[in-house]
XYZ file of C-alpha atoms in Angstrom:
534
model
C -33.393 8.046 -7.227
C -30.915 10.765 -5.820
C -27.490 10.045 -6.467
C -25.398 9.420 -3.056
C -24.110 12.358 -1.386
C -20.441 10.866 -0.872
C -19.110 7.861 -3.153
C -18.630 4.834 -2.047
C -15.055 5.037 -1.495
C -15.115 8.078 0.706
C -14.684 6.044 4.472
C -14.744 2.697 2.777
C -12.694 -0.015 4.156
C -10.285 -1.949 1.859
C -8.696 -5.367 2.287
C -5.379 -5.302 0.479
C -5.060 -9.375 -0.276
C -0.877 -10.565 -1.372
C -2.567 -13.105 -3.893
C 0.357 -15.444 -3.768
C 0.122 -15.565 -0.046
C -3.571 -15.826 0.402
C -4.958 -19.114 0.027
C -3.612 -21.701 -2.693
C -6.551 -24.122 -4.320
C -4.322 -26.544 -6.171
C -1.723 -27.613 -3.910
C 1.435 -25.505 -6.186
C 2.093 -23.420 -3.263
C 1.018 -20.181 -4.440
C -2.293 -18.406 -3.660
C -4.525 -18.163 -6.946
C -8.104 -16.901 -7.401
C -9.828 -19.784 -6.735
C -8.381 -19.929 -3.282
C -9.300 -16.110 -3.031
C -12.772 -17.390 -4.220
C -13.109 -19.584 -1.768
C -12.609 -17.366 1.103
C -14.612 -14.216 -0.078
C -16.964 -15.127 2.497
C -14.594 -14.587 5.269
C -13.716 -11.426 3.928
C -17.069 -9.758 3.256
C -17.615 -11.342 6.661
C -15.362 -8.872 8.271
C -17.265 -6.308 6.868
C -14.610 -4.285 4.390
C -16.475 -2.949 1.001
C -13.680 -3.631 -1.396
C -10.439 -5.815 -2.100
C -7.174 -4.300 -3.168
C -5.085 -7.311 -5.147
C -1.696 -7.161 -5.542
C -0.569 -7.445 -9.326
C -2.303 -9.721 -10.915
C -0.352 -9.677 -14.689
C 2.331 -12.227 -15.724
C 5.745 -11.579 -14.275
C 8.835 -13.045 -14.188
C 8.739 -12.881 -10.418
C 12.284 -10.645 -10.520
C 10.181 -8.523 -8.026
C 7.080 -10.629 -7.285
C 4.840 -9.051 -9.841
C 5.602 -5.507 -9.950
C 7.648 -6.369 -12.733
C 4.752 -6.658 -15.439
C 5.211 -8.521 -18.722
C 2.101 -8.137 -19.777
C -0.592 -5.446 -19.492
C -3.369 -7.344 -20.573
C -3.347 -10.814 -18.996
C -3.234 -12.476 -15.819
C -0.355 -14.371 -14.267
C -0.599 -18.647 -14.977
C -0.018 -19.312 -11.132
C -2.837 -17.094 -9.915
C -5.510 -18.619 -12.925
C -6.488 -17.551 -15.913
C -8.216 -14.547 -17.293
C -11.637 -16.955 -17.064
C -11.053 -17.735 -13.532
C -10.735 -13.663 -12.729
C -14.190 -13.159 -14.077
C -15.307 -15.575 -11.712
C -13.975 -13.926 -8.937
C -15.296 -10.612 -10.220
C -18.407 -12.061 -10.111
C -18.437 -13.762 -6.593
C -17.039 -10.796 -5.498
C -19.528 -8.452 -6.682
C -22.390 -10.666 -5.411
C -20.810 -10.247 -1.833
C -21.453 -6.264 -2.296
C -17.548 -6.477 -2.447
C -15.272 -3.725 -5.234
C -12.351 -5.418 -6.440
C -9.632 -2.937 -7.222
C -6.214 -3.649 -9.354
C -2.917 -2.967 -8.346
C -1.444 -1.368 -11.488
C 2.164 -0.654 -11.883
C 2.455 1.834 -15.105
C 6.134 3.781 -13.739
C 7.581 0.878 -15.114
C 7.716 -2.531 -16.764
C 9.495 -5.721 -16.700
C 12.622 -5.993 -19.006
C 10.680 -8.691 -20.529
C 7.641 -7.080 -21.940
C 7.369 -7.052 -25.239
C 7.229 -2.689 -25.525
C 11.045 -2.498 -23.888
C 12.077 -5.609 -25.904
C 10.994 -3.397 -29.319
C 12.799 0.031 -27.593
C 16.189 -1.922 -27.320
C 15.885 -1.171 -31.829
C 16.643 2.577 -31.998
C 14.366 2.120 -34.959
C 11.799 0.651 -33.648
C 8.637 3.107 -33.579
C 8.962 2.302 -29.417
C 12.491 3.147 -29.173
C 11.620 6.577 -26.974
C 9.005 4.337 -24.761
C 11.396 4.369 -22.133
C 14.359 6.501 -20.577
C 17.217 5.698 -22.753
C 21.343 7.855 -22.301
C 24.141 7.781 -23.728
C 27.372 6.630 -21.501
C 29.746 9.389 -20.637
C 32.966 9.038 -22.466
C 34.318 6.954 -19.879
C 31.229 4.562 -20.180
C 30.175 5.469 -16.823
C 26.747 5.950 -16.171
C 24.846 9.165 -17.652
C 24.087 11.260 -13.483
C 23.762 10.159 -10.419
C 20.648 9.263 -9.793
C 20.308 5.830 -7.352
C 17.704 3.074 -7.416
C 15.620 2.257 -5.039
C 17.093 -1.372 -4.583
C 20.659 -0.740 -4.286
C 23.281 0.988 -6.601
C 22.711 3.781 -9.820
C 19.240 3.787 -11.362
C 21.029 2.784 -14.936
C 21.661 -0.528 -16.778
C 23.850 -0.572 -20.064
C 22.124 -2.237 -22.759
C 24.962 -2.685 -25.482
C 21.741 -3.372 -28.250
C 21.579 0.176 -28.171
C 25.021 1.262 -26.439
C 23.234 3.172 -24.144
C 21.831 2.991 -20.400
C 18.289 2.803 -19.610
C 16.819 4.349 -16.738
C 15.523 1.984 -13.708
C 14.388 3.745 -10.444
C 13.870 0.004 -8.757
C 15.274 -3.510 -10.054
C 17.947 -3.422 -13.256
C 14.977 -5.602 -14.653
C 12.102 -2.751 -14.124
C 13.370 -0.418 -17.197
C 10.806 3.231 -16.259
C 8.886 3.575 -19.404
C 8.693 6.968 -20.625
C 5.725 9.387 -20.101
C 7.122 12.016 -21.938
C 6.458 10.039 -25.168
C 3.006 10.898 -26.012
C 1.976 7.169 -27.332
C 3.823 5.514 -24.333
C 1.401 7.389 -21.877
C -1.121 6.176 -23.985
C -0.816 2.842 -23.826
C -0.573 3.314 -19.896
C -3.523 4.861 -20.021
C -5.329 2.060 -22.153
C -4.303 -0.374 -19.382
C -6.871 1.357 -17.452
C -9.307 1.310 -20.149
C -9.065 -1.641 -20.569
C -9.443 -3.671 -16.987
C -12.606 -1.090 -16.168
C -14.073 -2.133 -19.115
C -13.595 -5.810 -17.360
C -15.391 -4.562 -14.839
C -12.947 -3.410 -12.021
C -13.583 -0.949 -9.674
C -10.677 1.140 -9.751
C -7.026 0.773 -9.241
C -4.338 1.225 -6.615
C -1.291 2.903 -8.093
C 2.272 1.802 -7.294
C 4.778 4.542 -6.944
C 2.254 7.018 -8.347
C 5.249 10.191 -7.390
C 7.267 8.692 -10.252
C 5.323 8.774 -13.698
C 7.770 11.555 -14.715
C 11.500 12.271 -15.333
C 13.348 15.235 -15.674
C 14.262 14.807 -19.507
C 17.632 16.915 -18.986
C 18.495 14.365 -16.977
C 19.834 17.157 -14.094
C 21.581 15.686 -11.057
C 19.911 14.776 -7.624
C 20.482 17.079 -4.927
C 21.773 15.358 -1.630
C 20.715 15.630 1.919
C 23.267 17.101 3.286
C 25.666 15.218 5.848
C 24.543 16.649 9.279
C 20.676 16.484 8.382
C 21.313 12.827 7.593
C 18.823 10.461 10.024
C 18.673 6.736 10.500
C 16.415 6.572 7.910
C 18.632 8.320 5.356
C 21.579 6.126 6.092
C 19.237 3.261 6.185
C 19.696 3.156 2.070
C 22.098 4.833 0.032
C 18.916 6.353 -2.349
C 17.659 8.084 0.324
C 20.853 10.312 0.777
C 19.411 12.378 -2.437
C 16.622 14.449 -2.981
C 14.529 12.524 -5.269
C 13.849 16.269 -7.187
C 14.554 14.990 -10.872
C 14.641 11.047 -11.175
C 10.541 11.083 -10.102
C 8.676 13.663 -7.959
C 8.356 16.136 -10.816
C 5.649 18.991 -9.846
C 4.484 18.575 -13.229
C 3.674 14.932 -12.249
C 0.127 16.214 -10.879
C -0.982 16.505 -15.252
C -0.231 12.938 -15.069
C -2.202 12.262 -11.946
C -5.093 14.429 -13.657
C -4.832 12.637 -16.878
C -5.210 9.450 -14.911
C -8.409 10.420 -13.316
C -10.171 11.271 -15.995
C -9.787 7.892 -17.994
C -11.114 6.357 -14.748
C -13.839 8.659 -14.179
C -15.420 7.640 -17.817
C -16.523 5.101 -16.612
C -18.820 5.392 -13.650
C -18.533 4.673 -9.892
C -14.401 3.714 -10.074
C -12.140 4.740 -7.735
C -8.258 5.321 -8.313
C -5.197 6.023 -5.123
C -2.062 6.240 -5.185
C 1.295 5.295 -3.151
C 3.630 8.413 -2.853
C 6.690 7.038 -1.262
C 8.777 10.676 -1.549
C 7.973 13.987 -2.058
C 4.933 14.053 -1.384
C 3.454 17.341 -2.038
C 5.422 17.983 -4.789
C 4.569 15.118 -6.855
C 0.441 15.277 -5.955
C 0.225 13.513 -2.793
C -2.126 15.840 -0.896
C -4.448 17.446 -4.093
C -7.991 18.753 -3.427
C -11.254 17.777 -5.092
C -11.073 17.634 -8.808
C -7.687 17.591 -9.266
C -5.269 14.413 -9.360
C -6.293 11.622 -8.001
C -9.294 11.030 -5.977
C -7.263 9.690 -2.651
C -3.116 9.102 -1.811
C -1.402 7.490 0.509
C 2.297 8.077 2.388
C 4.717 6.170 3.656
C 4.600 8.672 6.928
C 2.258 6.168 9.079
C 4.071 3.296 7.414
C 7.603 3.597 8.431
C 6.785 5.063 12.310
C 8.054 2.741 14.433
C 7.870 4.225 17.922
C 3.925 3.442 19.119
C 3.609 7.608 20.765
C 1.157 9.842 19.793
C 3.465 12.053 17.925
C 3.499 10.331 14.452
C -0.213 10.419 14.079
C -0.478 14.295 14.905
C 2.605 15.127 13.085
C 0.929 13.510 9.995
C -2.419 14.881 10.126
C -0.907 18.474 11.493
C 0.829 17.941 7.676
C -2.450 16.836 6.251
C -4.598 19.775 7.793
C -2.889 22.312 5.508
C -4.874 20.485 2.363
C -8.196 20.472 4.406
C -10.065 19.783 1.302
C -7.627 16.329 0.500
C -8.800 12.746 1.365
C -6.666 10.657 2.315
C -6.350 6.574 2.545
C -4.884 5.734 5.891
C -2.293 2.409 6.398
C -0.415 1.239 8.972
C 0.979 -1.758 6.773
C 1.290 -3.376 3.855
C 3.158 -5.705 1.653
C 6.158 -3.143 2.091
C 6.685 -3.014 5.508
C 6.894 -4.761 8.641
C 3.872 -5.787 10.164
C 2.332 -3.366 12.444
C 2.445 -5.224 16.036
C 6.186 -6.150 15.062
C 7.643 -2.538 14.162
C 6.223 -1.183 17.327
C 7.423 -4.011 19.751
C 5.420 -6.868 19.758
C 6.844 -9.986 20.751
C 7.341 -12.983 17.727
C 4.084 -14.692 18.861
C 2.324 -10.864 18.456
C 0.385 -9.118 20.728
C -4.049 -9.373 20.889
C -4.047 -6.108 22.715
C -1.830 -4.256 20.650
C -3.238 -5.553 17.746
C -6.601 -4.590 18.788
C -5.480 -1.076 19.585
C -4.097 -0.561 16.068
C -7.012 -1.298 14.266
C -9.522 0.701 16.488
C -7.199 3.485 15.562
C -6.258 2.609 12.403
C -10.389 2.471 11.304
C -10.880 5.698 13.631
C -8.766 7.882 11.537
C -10.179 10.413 8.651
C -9.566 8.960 5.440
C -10.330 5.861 3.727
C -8.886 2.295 5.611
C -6.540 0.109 4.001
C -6.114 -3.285 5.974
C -3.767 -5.416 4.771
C -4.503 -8.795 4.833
C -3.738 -10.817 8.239
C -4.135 -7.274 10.489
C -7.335 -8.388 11.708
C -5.631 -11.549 13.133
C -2.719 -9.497 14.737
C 0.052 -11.421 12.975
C 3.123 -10.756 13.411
C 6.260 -10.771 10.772
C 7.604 -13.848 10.302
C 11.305 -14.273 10.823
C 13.545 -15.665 7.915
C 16.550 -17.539 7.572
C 18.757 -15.873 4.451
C 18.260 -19.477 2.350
C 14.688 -18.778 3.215
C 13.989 -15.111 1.481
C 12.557 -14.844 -1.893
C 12.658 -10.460 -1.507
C 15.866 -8.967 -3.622
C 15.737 -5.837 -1.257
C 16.555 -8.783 1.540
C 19.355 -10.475 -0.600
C 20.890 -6.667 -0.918
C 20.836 -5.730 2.870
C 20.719 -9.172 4.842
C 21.496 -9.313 7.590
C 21.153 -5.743 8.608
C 17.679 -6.184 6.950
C 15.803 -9.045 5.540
C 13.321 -7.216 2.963
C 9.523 -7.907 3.128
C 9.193 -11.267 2.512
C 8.431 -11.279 6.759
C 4.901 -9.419 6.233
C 4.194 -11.900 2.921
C 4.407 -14.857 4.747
C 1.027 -17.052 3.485
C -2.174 -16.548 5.577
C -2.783 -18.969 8.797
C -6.288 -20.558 8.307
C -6.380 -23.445 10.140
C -4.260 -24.775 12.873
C -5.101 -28.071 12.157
C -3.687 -28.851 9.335
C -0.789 -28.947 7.457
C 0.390 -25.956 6.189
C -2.228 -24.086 8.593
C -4.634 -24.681 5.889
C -2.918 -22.072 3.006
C -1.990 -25.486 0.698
C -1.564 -28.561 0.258
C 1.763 -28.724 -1.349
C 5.025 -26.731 -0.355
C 4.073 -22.879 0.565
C 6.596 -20.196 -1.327
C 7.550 -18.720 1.600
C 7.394 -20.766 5.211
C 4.885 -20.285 7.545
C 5.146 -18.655 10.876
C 5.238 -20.883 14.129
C 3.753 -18.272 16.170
C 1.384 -17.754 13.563
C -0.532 -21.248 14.227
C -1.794 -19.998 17.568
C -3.189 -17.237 15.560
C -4.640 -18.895 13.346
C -8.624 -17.783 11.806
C -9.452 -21.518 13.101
C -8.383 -20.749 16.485
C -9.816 -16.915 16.511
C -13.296 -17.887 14.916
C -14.039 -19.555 17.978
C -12.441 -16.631 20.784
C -15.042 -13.767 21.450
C -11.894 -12.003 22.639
C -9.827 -12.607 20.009
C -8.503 -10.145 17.357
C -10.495 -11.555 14.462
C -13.722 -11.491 16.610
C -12.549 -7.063 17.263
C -12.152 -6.451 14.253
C -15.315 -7.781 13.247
C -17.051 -5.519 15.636
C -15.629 -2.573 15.322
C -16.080 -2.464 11.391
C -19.351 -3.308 11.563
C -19.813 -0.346 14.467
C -17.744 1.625 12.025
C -20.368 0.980 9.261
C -23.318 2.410 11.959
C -21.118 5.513 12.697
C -21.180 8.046 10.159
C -18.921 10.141 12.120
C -15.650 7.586 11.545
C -16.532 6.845 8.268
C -17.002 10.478 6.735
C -16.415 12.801 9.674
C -13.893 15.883 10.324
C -11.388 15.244 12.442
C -9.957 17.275 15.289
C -7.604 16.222 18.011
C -8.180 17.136 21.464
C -4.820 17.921 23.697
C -3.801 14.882 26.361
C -0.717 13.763 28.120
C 1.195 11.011 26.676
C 0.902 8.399 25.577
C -2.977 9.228 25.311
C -3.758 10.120 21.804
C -7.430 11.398 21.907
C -9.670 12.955 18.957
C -13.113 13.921 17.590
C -14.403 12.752 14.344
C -17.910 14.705 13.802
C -20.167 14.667 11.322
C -23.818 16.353 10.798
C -24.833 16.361 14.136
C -23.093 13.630 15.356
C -19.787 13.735 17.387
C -17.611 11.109 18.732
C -14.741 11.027 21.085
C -12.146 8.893 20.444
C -9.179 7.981 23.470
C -6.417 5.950 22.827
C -3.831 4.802 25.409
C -0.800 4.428 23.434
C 1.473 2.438 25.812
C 1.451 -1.045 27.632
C 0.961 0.585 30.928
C -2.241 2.663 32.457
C -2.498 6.530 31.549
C -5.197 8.825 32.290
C -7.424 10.976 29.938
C -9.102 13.900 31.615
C -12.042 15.751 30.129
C -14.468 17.928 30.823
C -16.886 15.619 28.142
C -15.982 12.395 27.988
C -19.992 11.160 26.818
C -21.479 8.081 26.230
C -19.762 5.160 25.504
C -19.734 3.496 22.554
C -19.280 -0.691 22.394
C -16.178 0.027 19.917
C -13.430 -0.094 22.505
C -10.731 -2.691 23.379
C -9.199 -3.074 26.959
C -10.200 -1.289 30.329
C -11.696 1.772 30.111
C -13.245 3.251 33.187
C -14.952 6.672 34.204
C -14.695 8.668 37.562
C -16.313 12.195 37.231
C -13.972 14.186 34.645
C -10.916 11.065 34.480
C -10.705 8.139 32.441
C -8.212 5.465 33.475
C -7.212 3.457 30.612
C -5.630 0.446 30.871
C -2.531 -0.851 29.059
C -3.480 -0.576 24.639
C -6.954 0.510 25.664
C -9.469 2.275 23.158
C -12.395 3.858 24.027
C -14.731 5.350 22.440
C -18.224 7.874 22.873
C -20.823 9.868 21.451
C -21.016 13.489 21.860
């Protein structure tokens, strides 16, 4: 039998699932993987091909499981190691990949390799980035976390600072030090052999350090944006602390432990410098997909920020990318461009025709196909440290991690029986899957259909992309592939616009809102999508 011509991965659809906010089986308020079991129907039922789940390893929770304590087990309030086998299993029955979110930049200050580095003479005492103080005990550069403040803690065990790009309590472990790298590596090793099907990296920019520890350029004053001001990290250049060019070995290195074992995939979040540190490689070199934060931080719904990305992207034609509009990480997608709280069906619709439409592989987080909007927090109410450190000018991401709405009926909407981690959203009852299983016109029952057009359409799954010049707020491209072409029109705006075309073809039944043709004109009403073969 002839191998396929394009992995599986290539135009696959992935449904990034929060664990702790999915569904919880046992009443303690957090999701676990028998509540993920029990909905795998729902989700192959959409018609994704794989699951992304967030970290899965015990934690101390100082940053909700990116803060691993322990490579090689699973967290007590998701299951045990037992109960993930199961859900490999029903997973894999349903035709569905299940992919691990593995976070090797760093560790928790808890796991038991930093706890042996704190003894310079332990054989792990260069596993992570330790300094000494300047005379003056003041920390060893200026380099700034992520969360607030400089990216040192002192550890008087060893009177010296260790290096933290994120929480005080996420000490970076050092991939300079040969047998520290491989025991990152053997993470990997070790959860394919488990039988995953790959793994999505976490801040996969930031495996390296510069060892001289050389100072952080800034941005300078007058080039400063919103953004930059929007967190006192982000008025450096991130050119030494992570975002090495050498980083791309590491990326390589990673690959190849995945690739001995057949038919695995492994992408990667690049949150800065994203060339530099391997964001946008070709075939056969890094990793085999990447992701930006460029579609997830836009939050002005124009044209403009998906051309300006993929104008970026088309000088590394031979790169694939995964495409997001949200995640755990950010605010929901109807939110950040405008939606009121109670969302918005036709915006929501909109985003994910696009969002599916666009070259690359599709990562939906979970609770897009609904529409759901963030959820809005009191300050006694968020469980996110980045909220603590900027409320009220921000309240972090616990918004977008609010616990899945399944049915309005009951108590809780149906995520457990006991008292949720984080609350619910009012507006999200209305939203609910109960109340959208039943709506032909509801979110849930679009994305349904579009995926499973998706999966008919070669062209949006695998195909070139080219955009095709309209006014705004119409956003219109091709995606072709083989012989087959489609056109696809976007109306990026609550009110009507006009496309005008010398082709416009024949439709497709992919689209959302009113979409109507008069000779070489298509009037397209407020959020509409429409889309046609060439």
């Amino acid at each position: 039998m002839a191998a396929p011509a394009f992995p599986w991965w290539r135009g696959a659809a992935v449904y990034q699932v929060y664990i702790r906010s999915f569904c919880d089986s046992n009443g303690d308020g957090q999701g676990d993987f028998a509540g993920l079991i029990s909905k795998l129907d729902y989700i192959a039922a959409l018609g994704v091909d794989a699951i992304w789940l967030s970290p899965i390893h015990p934690s101390p929770d100082r940053d909700w499981g990116y803060d691993v304590a322990d490579y090689e087990n699973v967290h007590r309030d998701y299951g045990t190691l037992d109960d993930f086998n199961a859900l490999l299993v029903e997973a894999h029955k349903r035709g569905l990949k299940i992919i691990l979110d593995e976070v090797l930049c760093h560790t928790s200050d808890e796991h038991a390799w930093f706890r042996d580095s704190m003894d310079a003479k332990s054989a792990k005492r260069d596993w992570f980035v330790w300094a000494d103080p300047r005379d003056d005990g003041t920390v060893p550069n200026n380099w700034l976390s992520v969360f607030g403040g400089p990216a040192w803690a002192y550890q008087p065990a060893r009177r010296q600072y260790y290096h933290h790009k994120f929480l005080r309590q996420q000490p970076k472990l050092n991939w300079h030090n040969r047998d520290a790298k491989k025991a990152a590596l053997d993470v990997l090793s070790l959860w394919l052999a488990r039988g995953v099907d790959g793994f999505r990296l976490d801040v996969a920019n930031a495996y390296l350090h510069d060892a001289t520890l050389t100072d952080n350029p800034a941005i300078p004053p007058g080039e400063r944006t919103a953004y930059h001001w929007s967190h006192a990290a982000n008025m450096q250049r991130h050119l030494h602390d992570s975002n090495l060019a050498e980083n791309v070995r590491e990326l390589d290195d990673i690959r190849r432990t995945v690739e001995r074992f057949d038919d695995r995939f492994v992408f990667g979040e690049f949150s800065e410098e994203f060339e530099r540190s391997g964001a946008y490689l070709p075939p056969g070199k890094g990793l085999h997909a990447g992701y930006t934060f460029a579609l997830l931080i836009a939050s002005k719904l124009s044209p403009n920020y998906i051309r300006k990305h993929f104008e970026e992207l088309a000088r590394y034609p031979g790169h694939w990318p995964c495409m997001a509009f949200s995640n755990h990480d950010v605010t929901r997608t109807v939110t950040r461009f405008g939606a009121p709280s109670e969302g918005n069906p036709a915006l929501a619709k909109l985003m994910f025709a696009l969002l599916g439409s666009l070259r690359g592989t599709t990562l939906i987080y979970q609770g897009e196909e609904l529409g759901l909007p963030d959820v809005d927090l009191r300050r006694d109410q968020l469980r996110d440290p980045v909220g603590d450190l900027y409320f009220p000018i921000a309240k972090g991401r616990d918004g977008c991690r609010t616990p899945m709405p399944w049915d309005a009926k009951k108590a809780n909407l149906g995520f457990t029986s006991g008292t949720p981690w984080l609350p619910l959203g009012a507006a999200h009852k209305a939203l609910a899957v109960s109340e959208q299983e039943s709506n032909p016109d509801s979110a849930l029952a679009f994305a349904r259909h579009f995926l499973a057009g998706r999966k008919r359409t070669a062209a949006l799954r695998l195909g070139d992309i080219a955009f095709v010049d309209a006014e705004k707020p119409v956003l219109a491209f091709t995606r072709s592939h083989g012989s087959e072409r489609v056109l696809c029109v976007f109306n990026m705006s609550g009110e009507d616009a006009v496309f005008r075309h010398s082709e416009l073809g024949r439709p497709l039944d992919l689209g959302c809102g009113s979409a109507v043709v008069k000779g070489e004109t298509l009037n397209l009403g407020p959020y509409a999508a429409r889309f046609s073969k060439l």
